[in-house]
Structures are given as structure tokens and as C-alpha cells.
Amino acid sequence: MELFASAAAPGGWETFLQFCLAGLTTGMLFALIALGYTMVYGIVEMINFAHGDVFMLGALLALTLVGALRLEDASPAGLALGVAAILAASMAFCAALSLSIDRLIYKPLRHAPKLAPLVSAVGASFVLQNIGLVWRGAADLDFPDLAPHRNLLGEGAGLQFTVKDLLVFAVTVPIMIGLTLFVKHTSLGRAMRATAQNPTAARLMGIPVDRVVALTFAIGGALAGAASLIYGLYINTVGYQMGFQNGLYAFTAAVLGGIGNIPGAVLGGVVIGLVRSLGSGYVGERWTTSLIFAILILILVFKPSGLLGTRAPEKV
């Protein structure tokens, strides 16, 4: 599946701005998924490789619900209500799925050598991927194109900004702002930050560390659920392998921004999205992945902790 359609020969500021808009939009989706990776790593220092496949199953659920509710034939008001309901259902489903994976697989291995949960995460990823394969088959599926294609900037404008683009920003930006405020200004958010800093000291201060970890997995899953529906509405193609590719980009975004750093995950997602879009437009689709990882390596060589990451002492 090609994330970007073939474009005319690049040239001019309008084309450049169009690529930037496409990159910013997809970057916001990568950032939503990347937040799940970075939050879990920040709390338990574990890379949850199953997270991308949680996102994939959320997209398959969203597609199933769109068909069940027959949103293609709904009125504008019914369509808006249906999309909101599916968004809530996808977030709840992915939050419950992520929480279940933690309780059944990761929690018993919390104090095991770090290789054990890492291998278990890879195994969980394959299990979820095969669930998606059995559920909806091996072929990529068309996600109904529910959003109008009218250019919100005017039909004569050279830059295209459609309802799809607006939808991505209208959903992702408030979620990211809400998450930031939650982590900074609520008691549970402070508990999360304390647990990330020193779990042992947090326990001694009476913080329920296991509950905080569970909450972190649930929030990360909910963010993946939100991204799954918006991705389907924006890209209009879903499949059982989408979790691996998009999970890889999202994980790269988390590392690029500084793993464990929430603003860094957002910045990393935007950077990956822009590099992917501009690379597809000016270099060629087949070189885009190589370009992304070349830039990642270059940045990490000079700043190993990521763009916004800081060096932290090893926990012993």
C-alpha cells in the first residue's frame, strides 16, 4: 500500500506546502501511536512491540462498526454521531486489549530479566497479527471514504485542505493537549511521573505502582484506538499487516524524539511524517524508508537521547 498517491513533478511553493501538510497530518497519526510506546517505556522501561498490532485490531474493529452502522448511507448528523461513537468504541477496545496484554503477559514478567518481556512482546505481536489475519483475511480492505472531498480553502486555491485533514487535527490535537494536562496537573499524572522517575521510591510514598502501570497501558491503547479510526478515514485502506509498518514508524518517532518523553514523541511523529511526505515527493517512495532511518541514525549519533530526551542515570 502506498501511503501517498503519485504526485506531479514537484515544483513551486504550493507543491512544497502540500507535501508539508500531508506530512504534518500523517505525522500527527504517528505521534498518537508513538505516545503509547513512549509512555510504557517511561514507566516500565519496556518496548511494547505488540502496540502496533493493537492499533491494527482497532482499525479492523472500526471498519466492522462502520459497516454495521451503515454510515455510508447516513445523514451528515448521523455520520458525525456514528463516527464519534466508533471513536469511543475503538479507544475503549484498544485500551482494554492493551490492559489485558499487560495483565496476562507483561505483569508476571515485571521482575524477570529484560530479555523475557521483550521476547514476550514480540510473541504477543505475532499473536495479535494472526488474530487480525483470521478475522478479516490477508487482503488489504477498503475503508469507506466518508469525508467530503471539498477543499476548505476554496475550489480555486492551489493548496488542498479537506475535511479529512481537518478531522485529523480536530481529533489528535485535543487528545494530545488533554494528555499533557492530565500528566502535568492531576494526581494520577503526578503518580505516573513519580513512578517513571523511581518506582521503588514511589511505592514507599504509597503510590500504587501496579495501578499506575495498568493506567499507562490503558491510556496508550486508547490513543492507538483513536489513531486507528482516524487512520482508516484518512488513508481509506486497512489490513492485518498495517500494525507492523505503522508501529515501526511510530516507534522510530518515539526514539527520535526521546523515548519516554511525551513532547518528544509528538515532535518525532511530526518529523517522521514530514520526512516521509517530502521524501516521497522529491526523492521517490522506494527511498523514503531508507531516508527516514538515515536521518534517525544521524541524529542519534550526535544526540543519543533523542531530540528532546535527556540522559538519565541507570536504575539499580
Short mmCIF file of C-alpha atoms in Angstrom, two decimals, residues 15-292:
data_model
loop_
_atom_site.label_atom_id
_atom_site.label_comp_id
_atom_site.label_asym_id
_atom_site.label_seq_id
_atom_site.Cartn_x
_atom_site.Cartn_y
_atom_site.Cartn_z
CA THR A 15 3.58 21.75 -4.07
CA PHE A 16 6.08 22.03 -1.23
CA LEU A 17 3.39 23.25 1.18
CA GLN A 18 1.07 20.45 0.06
CA PHE A 19 3.73 17.87 0.90
CA CYS A 20 4.29 19.57 4.26
CA LEU A 21 0.57 19.47 5.04
CA ALA A 22 0.39 15.76 4.14
CA GLY A 23 3.46 15.09 6.26
CA LEU A 24 2.15 17.04 9.23
CA THR A 25 -1.18 15.21 9.05
CA THR A 26 0.31 11.71 8.92
CA GLY A 27 2.89 12.78 11.50
CA MET A 28 0.11 13.52 13.95
CA LEU A 29 -1.20 9.97 13.46
CA PHE A 30 2.28 8.54 14.03
CA ALA A 31 2.54 10.69 17.16
CA LEU A 32 -0.68 9.25 18.62
CA ILE A 33 0.71 5.74 18.23
CA ALA A 34 4.18 6.78 19.40
CA LEU A 35 2.77 8.10 22.67
CA GLY A 36 1.81 4.55 23.63
CA TYR A 37 5.37 3.34 23.09
CA THR A 38 6.98 6.23 24.93
CA MET A 39 4.62 6.19 27.94
CA VAL A 40 5.08 2.45 28.55
CA TYR A 41 8.85 2.72 28.19
CA GLY A 42 8.92 5.72 30.51
CA ILE A 43 7.14 3.78 33.25
CA VAL A 44 8.44 0.19 32.99
CA GLU A 45 11.39 0.61 30.57
CA MET A 46 9.93 -1.98 28.20
CA ILE A 47 9.39 -1.75 24.45
CA ASN A 48 5.83 -2.95 23.82
CA PHE A 49 6.16 -4.37 20.31
CA ALA A 50 2.51 -5.51 20.41
CA HIS A 51 1.34 -1.89 20.48
CA GLY A 52 1.30 -1.52 16.68
CA ASP A 53 -0.92 -4.58 16.37
CA VAL A 54 -3.31 -3.21 18.99
CA PHE A 55 -3.64 -0.25 16.63
CA MET A 56 -4.27 -2.66 13.74
CA LEU A 57 -7.06 -4.52 15.55
CA GLY A 58 -8.63 -1.18 16.47
CA ALA A 59 -8.73 -0.28 12.77
CA LEU A 60 -10.36 -3.61 11.89
CA LEU A 61 -12.96 -3.07 14.62
CA ALA A 62 -13.65 0.44 13.32
CA LEU A 63 -14.15 -0.94 9.80
CA THR A 64 -16.54 -3.58 11.14
CA LEU A 65 -18.57 -0.98 13.05
CA VAL A 66 -18.73 1.36 10.05
CA GLY A 67 -20.30 -1.46 8.05
CA ALA A 68 -22.63 -2.50 10.87
CA LEU A 69 -23.91 1.06 11.34
CA ARG A 70 -24.16 1.62 7.56
CA LEU A 71 -22.52 5.01 7.87
CA GLU A 72 -22.08 5.27 4.10
CA ASP A 73 -25.83 5.88 3.82
CA ALA A 74 -26.19 8.04 6.93
CA SER A 75 -27.19 11.70 7.02
CA PRO A 76 -24.50 14.26 7.96
CA ALA A 77 -25.76 14.37 11.56
CA GLY A 78 -25.95 10.58 11.74
CA LEU A 79 -22.49 10.30 10.22
CA ALA A 80 -20.98 12.65 12.80
CA LEU A 81 -22.71 10.81 15.65
CA GLY A 82 -21.66 7.42 14.27
CA VAL A 83 -18.01 8.46 13.86
CA ALA A 84 -17.98 9.78 17.44
CA ALA A 85 -19.47 6.52 18.72
CA ILE A 86 -16.95 4.41 16.77
CA LEU A 87 -14.10 6.61 18.02
CA ALA A 88 -15.18 5.96 21.61
CA ALA A 89 -15.63 2.22 20.93
CA SER A 90 -12.21 1.90 19.25
CA MET A 91 -10.49 3.72 22.11
CA ALA A 92 -12.24 1.57 24.72
CA PHE A 93 -11.50 -1.66 22.81
CA CYS A 94 -7.80 -0.88 22.34
CA ALA A 95 -7.46 0.30 25.96
CA ALA A 96 -8.99 -2.96 27.21
CA LEU A 97 -6.85 -5.02 24.85
CA SER A 98 -3.63 -3.27 25.87
CA LEU A 99 -4.54 -3.61 29.56
CA SER A 100 -5.27 -7.32 29.08
CA ILE A 101 -1.90 -7.89 27.40
CA ASP A 102 -0.17 -6.23 30.34
CA ARG A 103 -2.08 -8.24 32.94
CA LEU A 104 -1.74 -11.61 31.21
CA ILE A 105 1.76 -11.37 29.71
CA TYR A 106 3.86 -8.47 30.96
CA LYS A 107 2.90 -8.22 34.64
CA PRO A 108 4.09 -11.76 35.54
CA LEU A 109 7.42 -10.87 33.91
CA ARG A 110 7.81 -7.47 35.57
CA HIS A 111 10.84 -8.55 37.62
CA ALA A 112 12.23 -11.09 35.13
CA PRO A 113 15.38 -10.41 33.10
CA LYS A 114 14.67 -7.72 30.50
CA LEU A 115 15.00 -10.14 27.61
CA ALA A 116 11.95 -12.15 28.76
CA PRO A 117 9.34 -9.36 28.43
CA LEU A 118 10.97 -8.21 25.19
CA VAL A 119 10.61 -11.65 23.58
CA SER A 120 7.08 -11.94 25.03
CA ALA A 121 6.17 -8.61 23.42
CA VAL A 122 7.34 -9.89 20.03
CA GLY A 123 5.31 -13.06 20.57
CA ALA A 124 2.22 -11.06 21.53
CA SER A 125 2.65 -9.02 18.35
CA PHE A 126 2.57 -12.17 16.21
CA VAL A 127 -0.48 -13.48 18.07
CA LEU A 128 -2.41 -10.25 17.50
CA GLN A 129 -1.32 -10.12 13.88
CA ASN A 130 -2.68 -13.62 13.29
CA ILE A 131 -5.93 -12.71 15.03
CA GLY A 132 -6.28 -9.89 12.50
CA LEU A 133 -5.48 -12.31 9.67
CA VAL A 134 -8.16 -14.78 10.77
CA TRP A 135 -10.67 -12.02 11.46
CA ARG A 136 -10.58 -10.11 8.17
CA GLY A 137 -8.29 -12.08 5.85
CA ALA A 138 -4.95 -11.44 4.17
CA ALA A 139 -6.03 -8.85 1.59
CA ASP A 140 -5.99 -5.13 2.30
CA LEU A 141 -9.51 -3.81 2.87
CA ASP A 142 -11.09 -0.59 1.62
CA PHE A 143 -12.20 1.68 4.43
CA PRO A 144 -15.28 3.66 3.34
CA ASP A 145 -14.49 7.19 2.22
CA LEU A 146 -16.91 9.02 4.50
CA ALA A 147 -15.41 12.51 4.49
CA PRO A 148 -16.33 15.07 1.79
CA HIS A 149 -13.54 15.97 -0.64
CA ARG A 150 -14.40 19.67 -0.83
CA ASN A 151 -11.41 21.96 -0.44
CA LEU A 152 -11.99 24.04 2.69
CA LEU A 153 -9.65 26.74 1.34
CA GLY A 154 -11.82 27.27 -1.75
CA GLU A 155 -12.02 25.45 -5.04
CA GLY A 156 -9.61 27.86 -6.73
CA ALA A 157 -6.91 27.55 -4.08
CA GLY A 158 -3.70 25.81 -5.07
CA LEU A 159 -3.35 24.17 -1.64
CA GLN A 160 -5.74 21.34 -0.78
CA PHE A 161 -7.04 21.23 2.80
CA THR A 162 -10.00 18.88 3.03
CA VAL A 163 -12.36 17.65 5.73
CA LYS A 164 -10.05 14.62 6.14
CA ASP A 165 -7.13 16.85 7.08
CA LEU A 166 -9.32 18.88 9.42
CA LEU A 167 -10.60 15.70 11.07
CA VAL A 168 -7.08 14.52 11.87
CA PHE A 169 -6.19 17.80 13.59
CA ALA A 170 -9.61 18.12 15.26
CA VAL A 171 -9.16 14.75 16.96
CA THR A 172 -5.42 14.45 17.57
CA VAL A 173 -4.61 17.94 18.84
CA PRO A 174 -7.22 17.99 21.65
CA ILE A 175 -6.22 14.45 22.68
CA MET A 176 -2.55 15.43 22.91
CA ILE A 177 -3.33 18.62 24.82
CA GLY A 178 -5.63 16.69 27.15
CA LEU A 179 -2.95 14.06 27.79
CA THR A 180 -0.34 16.71 28.53
CA LEU A 181 -2.65 18.47 31.01
CA PHE A 182 -3.57 15.13 32.59
CA VAL A 183 0.05 14.13 33.16
CA LYS A 184 1.08 17.55 34.49
CA HIS A 185 -1.89 18.64 36.58
CA THR A 186 -3.68 15.58 38.02
CA SER A 187 -2.79 13.35 40.96
CA LEU A 188 -2.71 10.29 38.70
CA GLY A 189 -0.44 12.16 36.30
CA ARG A 190 1.92 13.05 39.13
CA ALA A 191 1.85 9.40 40.22
CA MET A 192 2.82 8.39 36.69
CA ARG A 193 5.74 10.82 36.68
CA ALA A 194 6.88 9.65 40.11
CA THR A 195 6.71 6.01 39.05
CA ALA A 196 8.67 6.78 35.88
CA GLN A 197 11.33 8.54 37.96
CA ASN A 198 11.78 5.86 40.64
CA PRO A 199 9.26 3.01 41.08
CA THR A 200 10.76 1.88 44.39
CA ALA A 201 10.57 5.34 45.94
CA ALA A 202 7.04 5.72 44.55
CA ARG A 203 5.96 2.53 46.35
CA LEU A 204 7.50 3.78 49.60
CA MET A 205 5.48 7.00 49.22
CA GLY A 206 2.25 4.98 48.97
CA ILE A 207 1.75 5.22 45.20
CA PRO A 208 0.01 2.10 43.76
CA VAL A 209 2.64 1.38 41.14
CA ASP A 210 0.82 -1.60 39.60
CA ARG A 211 -2.30 0.52 39.12
CA VAL A 212 -0.24 3.30 37.55
CA VAL A 213 1.36 0.84 35.11
CA ALA A 214 -2.08 -0.53 34.20
CA LEU A 215 -3.37 3.00 33.63
CA THR A 216 -0.39 3.74 31.39
CA PHE A 217 -1.10 0.70 29.22
CA ALA A 218 -4.79 1.62 29.03
CA ILE A 219 -4.06 5.22 28.00
CA GLY A 220 -1.54 4.10 25.39
CA GLY A 221 -4.08 1.64 23.98
CA ALA A 222 -6.80 4.29 23.89
CA LEU A 223 -4.52 6.61 21.91
CA ALA A 224 -3.83 3.78 19.44
CA GLY A 225 -7.59 3.24 19.16
CA ALA A 226 -8.16 6.89 18.30
CA ALA A 227 -5.39 6.73 15.71
CA SER A 228 -6.86 3.56 14.19
CA LEU A 229 -10.18 5.15 13.25
CA ILE A 230 -8.65 8.41 12.02
CA TYR A 231 -6.08 6.46 10.00
CA GLY A 232 -8.86 4.46 8.33
CA LEU A 233 -10.85 7.58 7.50
CA TYR A 234 -7.76 9.36 6.17
CA ILE A 235 -5.94 6.59 4.30
CA ASN A 236 -9.04 4.50 3.39
CA THR A 237 -7.11 1.21 3.48
CA VAL A 238 -6.59 -1.16 6.42
CA GLY A 239 -5.16 -4.66 6.75
CA TYR A 240 -3.65 -7.12 9.19
CA GLN A 241 -0.07 -6.03 8.35
CA MET A 242 -0.65 -2.31 8.93
CA GLY A 243 0.33 -2.61 12.58
CA PHE A 244 3.91 -3.62 11.80
CA GLN A 245 4.67 -0.82 9.34
CA ASN A 246 2.96 1.98 11.23
CA GLY A 247 4.14 0.63 14.57
CA LEU A 248 7.71 0.73 13.25
CA TYR A 249 7.33 4.36 12.17
CA ALA A 250 5.71 5.27 15.49
CA PHE A 251 8.44 3.52 17.50
CA THR A 252 11.05 5.32 15.40
CA ALA A 253 9.27 8.59 16.17
CA ALA A 254 9.38 7.83 19.90
CA VAL A 255 13.12 7.07 19.75
CA LEU A 256 13.81 10.11 17.58
CA GLY A 257 12.02 12.46 19.94
CA GLY A 258 13.47 10.85 23.07
CA ILE A 259 11.95 7.58 24.30
CA GLY A 260 9.97 8.20 27.48
CA ASN A 261 9.40 11.87 26.61
CA ILE A 262 5.78 12.75 25.69
CA PRO A 263 6.50 16.03 23.81
CA GLY A 264 9.41 14.23 22.15
CA ALA A 265 7.06 11.54 20.80
CA VAL A 266 4.86 14.21 19.24
CA LEU A 267 7.86 16.01 17.74
CA GLY A 268 9.29 12.73 16.48
CA GLY A 269 5.99 11.81 14.85
CA VAL A 270 5.79 15.14 13.05
CA VAL A 271 9.42 14.84 11.88
CA ILE A 272 8.84 11.29 10.57
CA GLY A 273 5.67 12.39 8.80
CA LEU A 274 7.37 15.35 7.13
CA VAL A 275 10.40 13.30 6.05
CA ARG A 276 8.12 10.59 4.67
CA SER A 277 5.99 13.04 2.72
CA LEU A 278 8.82 15.17 1.34
CA GLY A 279 10.89 12.09 0.61
CA SER A 280 8.03 10.53 -1.35
CA GLY A 281 7.53 13.73 -3.32
CA TYR A 282 11.09 14.76 -4.06
CA VAL A 283 13.20 11.60 -3.76
CA GLY A 284 10.83 8.73 -4.50
CA GLU A 285 8.64 6.37 -2.49
CA ARG A 286 11.13 3.49 -2.60
CA TRP A 287 13.82 5.61 -0.93
CA THR A 288 11.61 7.05 1.81
CA THR A 289 12.17 4.39 4.47
CA SER A 290 15.93 4.50 3.94
CA LEU A 291 15.85 8.29 4.21
CA ILE A 292 13.89 8.16 7.48
#
